[in-house]
Amino acid sequence: MQEILFLLLPLAFYSGWQAARKRYKERQEKRKQISVHFVRGINYLLSEQPDKALDVFLNYPEIDEYTADTFLLLGNLFRNRGEVTRALRVHQNLVARPDLSKTQRTSAMLALGEDFFSAGMLDRAESVFSELLKDDPKSSDACEPLRNIYEQLHEWDKAIEISQCAQQRGKTDHSRLIAHYYCELATQELQKNNLFRVEETIKQAAKVHPGSSRIQVLRGDLAFARGQRKEALATYQKAILQDTRLMGMLFSQLINNFPEKDELESLYLFTQQAFAKTQDVRLFAYLLQLARKLGKLTDMHTQVEEHLLKGKPTLNTLAYSTEVLSSLWKDQGACEITQIQTALQRLAANQPEFQCSHCGYKMHDYLWRCPACHQWDTVSNV
Ligand SMILES: [Zn+2]
């Protein structure tokens, strides 16, 4: 019996070899078909027939690691070109494939979420990213897009939560953003006159980012809402000293909310001191406005002269300075017009002379090609 088996061994070996050969041939044939498929798709893409290319790729028989990456890139390419519907079709098709690895599925889901986001379908994008986060709670990939979505939807509570998660998982410091979200919440509560909630939310914001000047402004708003006018004014002033840009945002509010003479005097004195300290020309324009409101324009004469001759005049400061000089003319029958002339010349010398009509970029020298948008022959005089 053993001898018969021994004799059958070459036969078994031969049939095994034949079967393996057949399988190899079939695989080769399949690969050949896939390559033909792939090349046809690329050809359609190159000849600007994206829909035909899309049909070829969507009916692609099998996905391996290389084709999955290509599909992903193809979808991203469509999205970057603004063709979001096509991008969605590619990425949806990819996500539905059963033969993807975990990493490929994550990348495809992220891309799909981005497509929904670009299409303005924020609820769909949110559910895709939330599912990703649920599948892999340790990953921070979906946190940033989710934060963007909640920011757009003004869902500040959720934005805070996801930013805290992202901060714990990744290396990005979101303290400044989280403080802004708390400030948005505090502003909403202030509008509803929930002053206790405002105070609590400000405290939370201050815990995250104590140096924020926006928190100071909100403290001023809260004090004002509570009728603590002196404290409110002092807090706003503290905020402006911390960040002089805030004067522009707060000026009308300050003038309207603190119209009493002593309050305006206090503001004038503060602005005078802040300008002396910072030499910020933006403050000088507000100082002149306050002087006008208090009937002190002529007191500003020396400072205006100095500003016109040596300072950094802006259109705003020039306009208010002219008012000071004209009030001098009314009072004393004399004023020096050449000072204005000099200041205007200095201001004009600092202004860019040319501008691109395509993107609005301003420049000092004429250029044939705009350095910002790279268009030719679009530059002309402002
Ligand atoms: Zn341009």
Coordinates of C-alpha atoms and ligand atoms in Angstrom, one line a residue:
M1 CA 0.0 0.0 0.0
Q2 CA 2.8 2.4 1.0
E3 CA 4.4 1.7 -2.4
I4 CA 1.3 2.7 -4.3
L5 CA 1.1 5.9 -2.3
F6 CA 4.8 6.6 -3.0
L7 CA 4.1 6.1 -6.7
L8 CA 1.2 8.6 -6.6
L9 CA 3.3 11.3 -5.0
P10 CA 4.7 12.8 -8.3
L11 CA 1.1 12.9 -9.6
A12 CA -0.1 14.8 -6.6
F13 CA 2.9 17.2 -6.8
Y14 CA 2.2 17.8 -10.5
S15 CA -1.6 18.5 -10.0
G16 CA -0.7 20.9 -7.1
W17 CA 1.8 22.7 -9.3
Q18 CA -0.8 23.0 -12.1
A19 CA -3.4 24.5 -9.7
A20 CA -0.9 27.0 -8.3
R21 CA 0.1 28.0 -11.9
K22 CA -3.6 28.5 -12.8
R23 CA -4.1 30.7 -9.7
Y24 CA -1.0 32.7 -10.6
K25 CA -2.2 33.2 -14.2
E26 CA -5.7 34.3 -12.9
R27 CA -4.1 36.9 -10.5
Q28 CA -1.9 38.2 -13.3
E29 CA -4.9 38.5 -15.6
K30 CA -6.8 40.4 -12.9
R31 CA -3.9 42.7 -12.2
K32 CA -3.7 43.4 -15.9
Q33 CA -7.4 44.3 -16.0
I34 CA -7.0 46.6 -13.0
S35 CA -4.0 48.3 -14.5
V36 CA -6.0 48.9 -17.8
H37 CA -8.9 50.2 -15.7
F38 CA -6.6 52.5 -13.7
V39 CA -4.8 53.9 -16.8
R40 CA -8.2 54.6 -18.5
G41 CA -9.3 56.6 -15.5
I42 CA -6.1 58.6 -15.4
N43 CA -6.5 59.3 -19.1
Y44 CA -10.0 60.7 -18.7
L45 CA -8.7 62.9 -15.9
L46 CA -5.9 64.2 -18.0
S47 CA -8.2 64.9 -20.9
E48 CA -10.5 67.0 -18.6
Q49 CA -13.3 64.5 -18.6
P50 CA -13.7 64.2 -14.8
D51 CA -17.2 62.5 -14.9
K52 CA -15.9 59.7 -17.1
A53 CA -12.9 59.3 -14.9
L54 CA -15.2 59.2 -11.8
D55 CA -17.3 56.4 -13.4
V56 CA -14.1 54.4 -14.0
F57 CA -12.8 54.9 -10.5
L58 CA -16.1 54.3 -8.8
N59 CA -16.5 51.0 -10.6
Y60 CA -13.0 49.9 -9.7
P61 CA -13.1 46.2 -8.8
E62 CA -10.7 45.9 -6.0
I63 CA -8.9 48.3 -3.7
D64 CA -5.4 47.8 -2.4
E65 CA -3.2 50.2 -0.3
Y66 CA -1.9 52.0 -3.4
T67 CA -5.3 52.5 -5.1
A68 CA -6.9 53.6 -1.8
D69 CA -4.3 56.4 -1.5
T70 CA -4.9 57.4 -5.1
F71 CA -8.7 57.5 -4.5
L72 CA -8.1 59.7 -1.4
L73 CA -5.9 62.1 -3.4
L74 CA -8.3 62.1 -6.3
G75 CA -11.2 63.2 -4.0
N76 CA -9.0 65.8 -2.3
L77 CA -8.0 67.1 -5.8
F78 CA -11.7 67.5 -6.7
R79 CA -12.4 69.3 -3.3
N80 CA -9.5 71.7 -3.8
R81 CA -10.8 72.6 -7.2
G82 CA -14.2 73.4 -5.6
E83 CA -15.8 70.3 -7.1
V84 CA -17.2 69.1 -3.8
T85 CA -20.0 66.9 -5.2
R86 CA -17.4 64.8 -7.1
A87 CA -15.1 64.7 -4.0
L88 CA -18.1 63.4 -2.0
R89 CA -18.8 60.7 -4.5
V90 CA -15.2 59.5 -4.4
H91 CA -14.8 59.5 -0.7
Q92 CA -18.3 58.0 0.0
N93 CA -17.4 55.2 -2.4
L94 CA -14.1 54.7 -0.6
V95 CA -15.6 54.6 2.9
A96 CA -18.2 52.0 1.7
R97 CA -15.5 49.6 0.6
P98 CA -15.2 46.6 3.0
D99 CA -11.5 45.8 2.2
L100 CA -10.0 49.0 3.8
S101 CA -7.4 48.9 6.6
K102 CA -8.2 50.9 9.8
T103 CA -5.8 53.7 8.8
Q104 CA -7.3 53.9 5.3
R105 CA -10.8 54.0 6.7
T106 CA -9.8 56.8 9.2
S107 CA -8.2 58.8 6.3
A108 CA -11.3 58.3 4.1
M109 CA -13.7 59.4 6.9
L110 CA -11.6 62.5 7.6
A111 CA -11.6 63.4 3.9
L112 CA -15.4 62.8 3.7
G113 CA -15.9 65.0 6.7
E114 CA -13.9 67.7 5.0
D115 CA -16.0 67.4 1.9
F116 CA -19.2 67.9 3.9
F117 CA -17.6 70.9 5.7
S118 CA -16.6 72.4 2.3
A119 CA -20.2 71.8 1.0
G120 CA -21.6 73.7 4.0
M121 CA -23.3 70.6 5.3
L122 CA -22.0 71.1 8.9
D123 CA -24.4 68.6 10.6
R124 CA -23.3 65.8 8.2
A125 CA -19.6 66.8 8.8
E126 CA -20.2 66.9 12.5
S127 CA -21.6 63.3 12.5
V128 CA -18.7 62.0 10.5
F129 CA -16.1 63.5 12.7
S130 CA -18.0 62.5 15.9
E131 CA -18.2 58.9 14.7
L132 CA -14.4 59.0 14.1
L133 CA -13.8 60.3 17.6
K134 CA -16.1 57.6 19.0
D135 CA -14.3 54.8 17.2
D136 CA -10.9 56.0 18.3
P137 CA -11.2 58.2 21.5
K138 CA -7.4 58.6 21.8
S139 CA -6.9 60.1 18.4
S140 CA -6.9 63.9 18.0
D141 CA -7.5 63.9 14.2
A142 CA -11.2 64.7 14.4
C143 CA -10.9 67.3 17.2
E144 CA -9.7 70.2 15.1
P145 CA -12.3 69.9 12.4
L146 CA -15.0 69.5 15.1
R147 CA -13.7 72.6 16.8
N148 CA -14.0 74.5 13.5
I149 CA -17.6 73.3 13.1
Y150 CA -18.7 74.3 16.6
E151 CA -17.1 77.7 16.1
Q152 CA -19.0 78.3 12.9
L153 CA -22.3 77.1 14.6
H154 CA -21.6 79.4 17.6
E155 CA -22.0 76.3 19.9
W156 CA -19.5 77.6 22.4
D157 CA -20.0 75.0 25.1
K158 CA -19.2 72.2 22.6
A159 CA -16.3 74.2 21.2
I160 CA -14.8 74.5 24.7
E161 CA -15.2 70.8 25.4
I162 CA -13.6 69.7 22.1
S163 CA -10.7 72.2 22.5
Q164 CA -10.0 70.9 25.9
C165 CA -10.0 67.3 24.5
A166 CA -7.7 68.4 21.7
Q167 CA -5.4 70.1 24.2
Q168 CA -5.2 66.9 26.3
R169 CA -4.5 64.7 23.3
G170 CA -2.3 66.8 21.1
K171 CA 0.4 69.4 21.6
T172 CA -1.5 72.4 20.5
D173 CA -2.2 75.1 23.1
H174 CA -5.8 76.2 22.8
S175 CA -5.9 78.4 26.0
R176 CA -6.4 81.6 24.1
L177 CA -9.2 80.2 22.0
I178 CA -10.9 78.5 24.9
A179 CA -10.9 81.9 26.8
H180 CA -12.5 83.5 23.7
Y181 CA -15.2 80.9 23.7
Y182 CA -15.9 81.6 27.4
C183 CA -16.0 85.3 26.6
E184 CA -18.6 84.5 23.8
L185 CA -20.7 82.6 26.4
A186 CA -20.3 85.5 28.9
T187 CA -21.5 88.0 26.3
Q188 CA -24.6 85.8 25.6
E189 CA -25.4 85.7 29.3
L190 CA -24.8 89.5 29.6
Q191 CA -27.4 90.1 26.8
K192 CA -29.9 88.0 28.9
N193 CA -28.8 90.0 32.0
N194 CA -27.8 86.8 33.8
L195 CA -25.1 88.7 35.7
F196 CA -24.2 85.9 38.1
R197 CA -23.6 83.6 35.2
V198 CA -21.5 86.3 33.5
E199 CA -19.2 86.5 36.5
E200 CA -18.8 82.8 36.7
T201 CA -18.0 82.5 33.0
I202 CA -15.5 85.3 33.2
K203 CA -13.8 83.5 36.1
Q204 CA -13.5 80.3 34.0
A205 CA -12.1 82.3 31.1
A206 CA -9.5 84.0 33.4
K207 CA -8.5 80.6 34.7
V208 CA -7.6 79.5 31.2
H209 CA -6.0 82.7 29.9
P210 CA -5.5 85.3 32.6
G211 CA -3.7 87.8 30.4
S212 CA -6.6 88.2 28.0
S213 CA -7.6 91.9 27.5
R214 CA -11.1 90.8 26.3
I215 CA -11.7 89.5 29.8
Q216 CA -10.9 93.0 31.2
V217 CA -13.5 94.5 28.8
L218 CA -16.1 92.0 30.0
R219 CA -15.3 92.8 33.6
G220 CA -16.0 96.5 32.7
D221 CA -19.3 95.5 31.0
L222 CA -20.3 93.5 34.1
A223 CA -19.4 96.4 36.5
F224 CA -21.4 98.7 34.3
A225 CA -24.4 96.4 34.2
R226 CA -24.3 96.3 38.0
G227 CA -24.3 100.1 38.1
Q228 CA -20.7 100.3 39.4
R229 CA -19.8 103.1 37.0
K230 CA -16.4 104.2 38.5
E231 CA -15.2 100.6 38.6
A232 CA -16.4 100.0 35.1
L233 CA -14.6 103.0 33.7
A234 CA -11.4 102.1 35.6
T235 CA -11.6 98.5 34.2
Y236 CA -12.0 99.7 30.6
Q237 CA -9.0 102.0 31.0
K238 CA -7.0 99.1 32.4
A239 CA -8.0 97.1 29.3
I240 CA -7.0 99.9 26.9
L241 CA -3.6 100.3 28.6
Q242 CA -3.1 96.5 28.1
D243 CA -4.0 96.7 24.5
T244 CA -4.4 100.2 22.8
R245 CA -6.3 98.7 19.8
L246 CA -9.3 98.4 22.2
M247 CA -9.7 102.2 22.2
G248 CA -11.1 102.0 18.7
M249 CA -13.6 99.3 19.7
L250 CA -14.6 101.0 23.0
F251 CA -14.6 104.7 22.2
S252 CA -18.3 105.2 21.1
Q253 CA -19.4 103.0 24.0
L254 CA -17.3 105.0 26.5
I255 CA -18.6 108.4 25.2
N256 CA -22.2 107.1 25.3
N257 CA -22.1 105.3 28.7
F258 CA -20.0 108.0 30.5
P259 CA -21.3 111.3 29.3
E260 CA -21.0 113.2 32.6
K261 CA -18.4 116.0 32.6
D262 CA -16.3 114.5 35.3
E263 CA -16.3 111.1 33.5
L264 CA -15.3 112.7 30.2
E265 CA -12.6 114.6 32.1
S266 CA -11.3 111.4 33.6
L267 CA -11.3 109.8 30.1
Y268 CA -9.5 112.8 28.6
L269 CA -6.8 112.7 31.3
F270 CA -6.4 108.9 30.9
T271 CA -6.1 109.2 27.1
Q272 CA -3.6 112.0 27.5
Q273 CA -1.5 109.9 29.9
A274 CA -1.8 106.7 27.8
F275 CA -0.7 108.6 24.7
A276 CA 2.3 110.1 26.5
K277 CA 3.2 106.6 27.6
T278 CA 2.7 104.7 24.4
Q279 CA 3.0 107.4 21.7
D280 CA 0.3 105.4 19.9
V281 CA -1.0 107.7 17.2
R282 CA -4.4 106.0 17.2
L283 CA -4.9 107.3 20.8
F284 CA -4.0 110.9 19.6
A285 CA -7.1 110.9 17.3
Y286 CA -9.3 109.9 20.2
L287 CA -7.6 112.5 22.4
L288 CA -8.5 115.2 20.0
Q289 CA -12.1 114.0 19.8
L290 CA -12.4 114.1 23.6
A291 CA -10.8 117.6 23.6
R292 CA -13.5 118.8 21.2
K293 CA -16.2 117.2 23.3
L294 CA -14.9 119.1 26.4
G295 CA -14.4 122.4 24.5
K296 CA -10.6 122.1 25.0
L297 CA -9.5 122.2 21.3
T298 CA -7.3 125.3 21.8
D299 CA -5.5 123.6 24.8
M300 CA -4.3 121.0 22.2
H301 CA -2.5 123.7 20.1
T302 CA 1.1 122.9 21.1
Q303 CA 0.6 119.1 20.9
V304 CA -1.0 119.4 17.5
E305 CA 1.9 121.5 16.2
E306 CA 4.3 118.9 17.5
H307 CA 2.3 116.1 16.0
L308 CA 2.0 117.8 12.6
L309 CA 5.8 118.5 12.4
K310 CA 7.3 115.4 14.0
G311 CA 4.6 112.8 14.7
K312 CA 3.2 110.1 12.4
P313 CA 0.0 111.8 11.0
T314 CA -2.9 109.7 9.8
L315 CA -5.9 110.9 7.9
N316 CA -7.8 110.8 11.1
T317 CA -5.4 112.9 13.2
L318 CA -5.0 115.3 10.3
A319 CA -8.7 115.9 10.1
Y320 CA -9.0 116.6 13.9
S321 CA -5.8 118.7 13.9
T322 CA -7.3 120.9 11.2
E323 CA -10.2 121.5 13.5
V324 CA -7.8 122.6 16.3
L325 CA -6.1 125.0 13.9
S326 CA -9.4 126.4 12.6
S327 CA -10.6 127.0 16.2
L328 CA -7.4 128.9 16.8
W329 CA -8.2 131.0 13.7
K330 CA -11.6 131.8 15.1
D331 CA -10.2 132.7 18.6
Q332 CA -7.0 134.5 17.6
G333 CA -7.4 135.3 13.9
A334 CA -4.2 133.4 13.0
C335 CA -3.0 129.9 12.3
E336 CA -0.2 128.3 10.5
I337 CA -1.4 126.5 7.4
T338 CA 2.1 125.4 6.4
Q339 CA 2.1 122.9 9.3
I340 CA -0.9 121.1 7.7
Q341 CA 0.8 121.2 4.3
T342 CA 4.0 119.6 5.7
A343 CA 2.1 117.0 7.5
L344 CA 0.1 116.2 4.4
Q345 CA 3.2 115.9 2.3
R346 CA 4.8 113.5 4.9
L347 CA 1.6 111.5 5.0
A348 CA 1.5 111.3 1.2
A349 CA 5.1 110.2 1.0
N350 CA 4.2 107.2 3.2
Q351 CA 1.2 106.1 1.1
P352 CA 1.7 103.4 -1.6
E353 CA 1.3 105.0 -5.0
F354 CA 0.2 101.9 -6.9
Q355 CA -2.5 99.2 -6.5
C356 CA -3.4 96.0 -8.2
S357 CA -6.9 96.2 -9.7
H358 CA -7.3 92.4 -9.5
C359 CA -6.6 91.8 -5.8
G360 CA -6.3 95.3 -4.2
Y361 CA -2.6 94.8 -3.1
K362 CA -0.9 98.2 -2.7
M363 CA 2.8 98.9 -3.5
H364 CA 5.2 101.8 -3.6
D365 CA 6.8 100.9 -7.0
Y366 CA 5.2 100.2 -10.3
L367 CA 5.4 96.5 -11.2
W368 CA 4.3 94.7 -14.4
R369 CA 3.2 91.7 -12.4
C370 CA 1.4 91.9 -9.1
P371 CA 3.5 90.2 -6.4
A372 CA 0.3 89.1 -4.5
C373 CA -2.0 87.6 -7.1
H374 CA 0.7 87.2 -9.9
Q375 CA -1.6 88.8 -12.6
W376 CA 0.1 90.8 -15.4
D377 CA -0.8 94.4 -16.3
T378 CA -3.2 94.9 -13.4
V379 CA -1.2 97.5 -11.5
S380 CA -2.1 101.2 -11.8
N381 CA -2.1 104.4 -9.7
V382 CA -4.2 104.4 -6.5
Ligands
ZN1 ZN -3.0 91.4 -7.3

